[in-house]
Tab-separated table of C-alpha atoms in Angstrom:
chain	number	residue	atom	x	y	z
A	233	UNK	CA	0.000	0.000	0.000
A	234	UNK	CA	1.348	3.423	-0.952
A	235	UNK	CA	2.032	6.023	1.790
A	236	UNK	CA	-0.808	8.181	0.451
A	237	UNK	CA	-3.370	5.381	0.701
A	238	UNK	CA	-2.001	4.276	4.064
A	239	UNK	CA	-2.454	7.804	5.418
A	240	UNK	CA	-6.001	8.004	4.057
A	241	UNK	CA	-6.836	4.649	5.625
A	242	UNK	CA	-5.467	5.747	9.013
A	243	UNK	CA	-7.458	9.004	8.957
A	244	UNK	CA	-10.664	7.174	8.019
A	245	UNK	CA	-10.063	4.682	10.835
A	246	UNK	CA	-9.750	7.575	13.283
A	247	UNK	CA	-12.919	9.187	11.983
A	248	UNK	CA	-14.800	5.917	12.437
A	249	UNK	CA	-14.191	6.203	16.175
A	250	UNK	CA	-15.203	9.896	16.290
A	251	UNK	CA	-18.993	10.007	15.800
A	252	UNK	CA	-19.221	13.699	16.759
A	253	UNK	CA	-16.928	14.730	13.908
A	254	UNK	CA	-18.809	12.488	11.486
A	255	UNK	CA	-22.088	14.054	12.597
A	256	UNK	CA	-20.624	17.535	12.167
A	257	UNK	CA	-19.491	16.789	8.628
A	258	UNK	CA	-22.499	14.835	7.401
A	259	UNK	CA	-25.502	16.041	9.357
A	260	UNK	CA	-24.909	19.717	10.132
A	261	UNK	CA	-25.119	20.932	6.489
A	262	UNK	CA	-28.345	18.941	6.091
A	263	UNK	CA	-29.801	20.401	9.271
A	264	UNK	CA	-28.876	23.932	8.216
A	265	UNK	CA	-30.554	23.450	4.842
A	266	UNK	CA	-33.650	22.049	6.550
A	267	UNK	CA	-33.691	25.075	8.877
A	268	UNK	CA	-33.417	27.368	5.863
A	269	UNK	CA	-36.361	25.613	4.199
A	270	UNK	CA	-38.394	26.008	7.359
A	271	UNK	CA	-37.437	29.679	7.512
A	272	UNK	CA	-38.798	30.196	3.992
A	273	UNK	CA	-41.776	27.860	4.413
A	274	UNK	CA	-44.084	30.481	2.932
A	275	UNK	CA	-41.691	31.701	0.252
A	276	UNK	CA	-40.561	28.768	-1.890
A	277	UNK	CA	-39.111	30.969	-4.697
A	278	UNK	CA	-36.744	32.591	-2.205
A	279	UNK	CA	-35.583	29.179	-0.985
A	280	UNK	CA	-35.010	28.132	-4.605
A	281	UNK	CA	-32.943	31.274	-5.204
A	282	UNK	CA	-30.577	30.956	-2.251
A	283	UNK	CA	-30.836	27.232	-1.530
A	284	UNK	CA	-28.517	26.306	-4.392
A	285	UNK	CA	-25.643	28.591	-3.388
A	286	UNK	CA	-26.005	27.646	0.274
A	287	UNK	CA	-25.897	23.978	-0.724
A	288	UNK	CA	-22.268	24.694	-1.571
A	289	UNK	CA	-21.476	27.233	1.142
A	290	UNK	CA	-22.559	25.150	4.151
A	291	UNK	CA	-20.327	22.136	3.281
A	292	UNK	CA	-17.483	24.531	2.472
A	293	UNK	CA	-17.634	26.069	5.951
A	294	UNK	CA	-18.010	22.759	7.795
A	295	UNK	CA	-15.150	21.046	5.940
A	296	UNK	CA	-12.883	24.050	6.531
A	297	UNK	CA	-13.524	23.931	10.254
A	298	UNK	CA	-13.169	20.157	10.651
A	299	UNK	CA	-10.014	19.707	8.574
A	300	UNK	CA	-8.165	22.696	10.037
A	301	UNK	CA	-8.759	21.542	13.612
A	302	UNK	CA	-8.200	17.837	12.910
A	303	UNK	CA	-4.885	18.392	11.134
A	304	UNK	CA	-3.617	20.722	13.834
A	305	UNK	CA	-4.578	18.174	16.485
A	306	UNK	CA	-2.435	15.594	14.699
A	307	UNK	CA	0.535	17.948	14.676
A	308	UNK	CA	0.176	19.137	18.259
A	309	UNK	CA	-0.086	15.541	19.502
A	310	UNK	CA	3.181	14.654	17.777
A	311	UNK	CA	1.596	12.310	15.240
A	312	UNK	CA	2.822	14.262	12.233
A	313	UNK	CA	6.302	14.536	13.681
A	314	UNK	CA	6.500	10.751	14.059
A	315	UNK	CA	5.105	10.168	10.578
A	316	UNK	CA	7.593	12.549	8.980
A	317	UNK	CA	10.487	10.576	10.467
A	318	UNK	CA	9.353	7.713	8.208
A	319	UNK	CA	10.091	7.528	4.458
A	320	UNK	CA	6.971	9.494	3.540
A	321	UNK	CA	6.757	12.712	1.596
A	322	UNK	CA	4.773	15.721	2.733
A	323	UNK	CA	2.707	15.527	-0.451
A	324	UNK	CA	1.768	11.926	0.371
A	325	UNK	CA	0.759	12.983	3.860
A	326	UNK	CA	-1.371	15.929	2.788
A	327	UNK	CA	-2.715	13.920	-0.131
A	328	UNK	CA	-3.782	11.163	2.258
A	329	UNK	CA	-5.627	13.647	4.434
A	330	UNK	CA	-7.188	15.172	1.333
A	331	UNK	CA	-8.290	11.763	0.047
A	332	UNK	CA	-9.826	10.702	3.370
A	333	UNK	CA	-11.663	13.938	3.991
A	334	UNK	CA	-12.459	14.134	0.273
A	335	UNK	CA	-14.410	10.877	0.528
A	336	UNK	CA	-16.317	12.376	3.442
A	337	UNK	CA	-16.906	15.512	1.368
A	338	UNK	CA	-18.434	13.456	-1.447
A	339	UNK	CA	-20.717	11.660	1.002
A	340	UNK	CA	-21.618	14.982	2.590
A	341	UNK	CA	-22.501	16.487	-0.797
A	342	UNK	CA	-24.591	13.439	-1.736
A	343	UNK	CA	-26.620	13.672	1.472
A	344	UNK	CA	-27.124	17.449	1.312
A	345	UNK	CA	-28.009	17.441	-2.391
A	346	UNK	CA	-30.371	14.491	-2.049
A	347	UNK	CA	-32.122	16.106	0.903
A	348	UNK	CA	-32.431	19.481	-0.825
A	349	UNK	CA	-33.802	18.150	-4.095
A	350	UNK	CA	-35.949	15.504	-2.435
A	351	UNK	CA	-37.520	16.235	0.932
A	352	UNK	CA	-36.892	19.982	0.917
A	353	UNK	CA	-38.195	20.464	-2.623
A	354	UNK	CA	-35.379	22.635	-3.990
A	355	UNK	CA	-36.287	23.455	-7.603
A	356	UNK	CA	-33.422	24.122	-9.993
A	357	UNK	CA	-33.437	24.652	-13.744
A	358	UNK	CA	-30.102	22.946	-14.433
A	359	UNK	CA	-28.696	19.445	-14.165
A	360	UNK	CA	-28.867	17.621	-10.836
A	361	UNK	CA	-25.525	15.943	-11.542
A	362	UNK	CA	-23.832	19.263	-12.196
A	363	UNK	CA	-25.322	20.625	-8.981
A	364	UNK	CA	-23.829	17.656	-7.144
A	365	UNK	CA	-20.474	18.235	-8.843
A	366	UNK	CA	-20.328	21.853	-7.694
A	367	UNK	CA	-21.365	20.864	-4.154
A	368	UNK	CA	-18.536	18.319	-4.028
A	369	UNK	CA	-16.014	20.846	-5.356
A	370	UNK	CA	-17.139	23.385	-2.745
A	371	UNK	CA	-16.621	20.859	0.051
A	372	UNK	CA	-13.203	19.931	-1.374
A	373	UNK	CA	-12.280	23.615	-1.498
A	374	UNK	CA	-13.202	23.966	2.171
A	375	UNK	CA	-11.078	20.982	3.210
A	376	UNK	CA	-8.116	22.164	1.109
A	377	UNK	CA	-8.184	25.633	2.672
A	378	UNK	CA	-8.583	24.041	6.103
A	379	UNK	CA	-5.485	21.912	5.578
A	380	UNK	CA	-3.602	24.986	4.386
A	381	UNK	CA	-4.436	27.308	7.286
A	382	UNK	CA	-3.695	24.605	9.868
A	383	UNK	CA	-0.011	25.023	9.004
A	384	UNK	CA	-0.110	28.585	10.337
A	385	UNK	CA	-1.817	27.862	13.668
A	386	UNK	CA	-0.239	26.601	16.877
A	387	UNK	CA	-3.423	25.698	18.765
A	388	UNK	CA	-6.905	24.528	17.870
A	389	UNK	CA	-8.261	27.870	19.049
A	390	UNK	CA	-5.985	29.660	16.585
A	391	UNK	CA	-7.209	27.370	13.816
A	392	UNK	CA	-10.793	28.385	14.567
A	393	UNK	CA	-9.720	32.042	14.528
A	394	UNK	CA	-8.845	31.699	10.858
A	395	UNK	CA	-12.530	31.290	10.047
A	396	UNK	CA	-13.365	35.020	10.323
A	397	UNK	CA	-10.271	35.850	8.258
A	398	UNK	CA	-10.644	33.224	5.524
A	399	UNK	CA	-14.283	32.155	5.401
A	400	UNK	CA	-16.412	35.165	6.354
A	401	UNK	CA	-15.015	37.603	3.736
A	402	UNK	CA	-15.729	35.016	1.046
A	403	UNK	CA	-19.222	34.463	2.442
A	404	UNK	CA	-20.001	38.196	2.398
A	405	UNK	CA	-18.510	38.912	-1.033
A	406	UNK	CA	-19.543	35.772	-2.931
A	407	UNK	CA	-22.649	37.401	-4.399
A	408	UNK	CA	-25.212	35.765	-2.141
A	409	UNK	CA	-26.334	39.012	-0.483
A	410	UNK	CA	-25.530	41.533	-3.210
A	411	UNK	CA	-25.015	40.653	-6.892
A	412	UNK	CA	-21.326	40.903	-7.674
A	413	UNK	CA	-22.007	43.243	-10.610
A	414	UNK	CA	-23.670	45.705	-8.196
A	415	UNK	CA	-20.752	45.848	-5.741
A	416	UNK	CA	-18.447	48.806	-5.350
A	417	UNK	CA	-15.449	48.486	-7.707
A	418	UNK	CA	-12.979	47.774	-4.890
A	419	UNK	CA	-15.208	45.066	-3.430
A	420	UNK	CA	-15.756	43.560	-6.885
A	421	UNK	CA	-11.991	43.269	-7.363
A	422	UNK	CA	-11.666	41.451	-4.044
A	423	UNK	CA	-14.615	39.227	-4.897
A	424	UNK	CA	-12.985	38.311	-8.211
A	425	UNK	CA	-9.988	36.707	-6.445
A	426	UNK	CA	-12.004	34.724	-3.889
A	427	UNK	CA	-12.763	31.156	-5.035
A	428	UNK	CA	-16.103	30.901	-3.256
A	429	UNK	CA	-17.427	33.642	-5.574
A	430	UNK	CA	-17.002	31.311	-8.541
A	431	UNK	CA	-18.676	28.448	-6.679
A	432	UNK	CA	-21.726	30.636	-6.028
A	433	UNK	CA	-21.725	31.852	-9.634
A	434	UNK	CA	-21.808	28.230	-10.812
A	435	UNK	CA	-24.654	27.391	-8.428
A	436	UNK	CA	-26.609	30.450	-9.560
A	437	UNK	CA	-26.278	29.406	-13.189
A	438	UNK	CA	-27.656	25.959	-12.397
A	439	UNK	CA	-30.480	27.466	-10.365
A	440	UNK	CA	-31.621	29.846	-13.093
A	441	UNK	CA	-30.876	28.174	-16.420
A	442	UNK	CA	-31.170	24.652	-17.845
A	443	UNK	CA	-28.150	25.322	-20.048
A	444	UNK	CA	-24.540	25.915	-19.022
A	445	UNK	CA	-21.857	27.549	-21.087
A	446	UNK	CA	-18.270	28.641	-20.972
A	447	UNK	CA	-18.736	30.742	-17.842
A	448	UNK	CA	-19.832	27.668	-15.899
A	449	UNK	CA	-16.781	25.730	-17.037
A	450	UNK	CA	-14.545	28.606	-15.984
A	451	UNK	CA	-16.250	28.786	-12.585
A	452	UNK	CA	-15.766	25.111	-11.729
A	453	UNK	CA	-12.212	25.198	-13.127
A	454	UNK	CA	-11.367	28.083	-10.778
A	455	UNK	CA	-12.840	26.239	-7.786
A	456	UNK	CA	-11.021	23.000	-8.634
A	457	UNK	CA	-7.773	24.842	-9.343
A	458	UNK	CA	-7.992	26.775	-6.081
A	459	UNK	CA	-8.520	23.551	-4.119
A	460	UNK	CA	-5.519	21.943	-5.823
A	461	UNK	CA	-3.337	24.982	-5.215
A	462	UNK	CA	-4.321	25.050	-1.535
A	463	UNK	CA	-3.378	21.368	-1.156
A	464	UNK	CA	0.014	21.965	-2.783
A	465	UNK	CA	0.689	24.991	-0.573
A	466	UNK	CA	-0.449	22.987	2.453
A	467	UNK	CA	2.112	20.311	1.660
A	468	UNK	CA	4.958	22.797	1.175
A	469	UNK	CA	4.178	24.673	4.407
A	470	UNK	CA	3.590	21.581	6.550
A	471	UNK	CA	5.627	21.717	9.769
A	472	UNK	CA	6.806	18.765	11.784
A	473	UNK	CA	5.624	20.077	15.144
A	474	UNK	CA	3.826	22.902	16.819
A	475	UNK	CA	6.192	25.453	18.333
């Protein structure tokens, strides 16, 4: 078994014995979407308008939080230091974490998408499979950014502190509250470099139109490329121990 697969297997084995983390990853996005549907019980068109984007945003936030804290816990406990004394590359280590949490992200996206389109009655104009693809990419982006920021934190509390700095600006400027074309020029420039903006753009296209074009391809390419870049940076900045 390769070091990458061995790392993924070890992380999945740890998650199997951590039901609270599994519940956080798999159930919380579903519960938040159900709460949103309840909130707009008398306004189904509004739920259809924002339900799609939030189907990607909720998993993004949850995966960011879980992976940043979980990876830092491994480093602070000395697990990463012991692993890096073995003949294993940093890219194999980060790739193993990404593969393990990526499988959880796919399962998370399947549950949230199935719930939204089924029980919650989310109505979209585009393809269900493309909606699922974007939801998975959003969750993968969250886990990749979580792995990246964990390298710059020394405690779990510091890892959580990165959420207001990394997640909230993207949430506010992604176009969910104000269309990106209507933003002030300076805010539009910032929004253009934040990957979550492209995830929301892709979701909005699927919500409003049965057809996708070049802009949709660009959006998902930016999200996938950002996730890959974050994983690579996470591997290069990985430290053996917490100072």
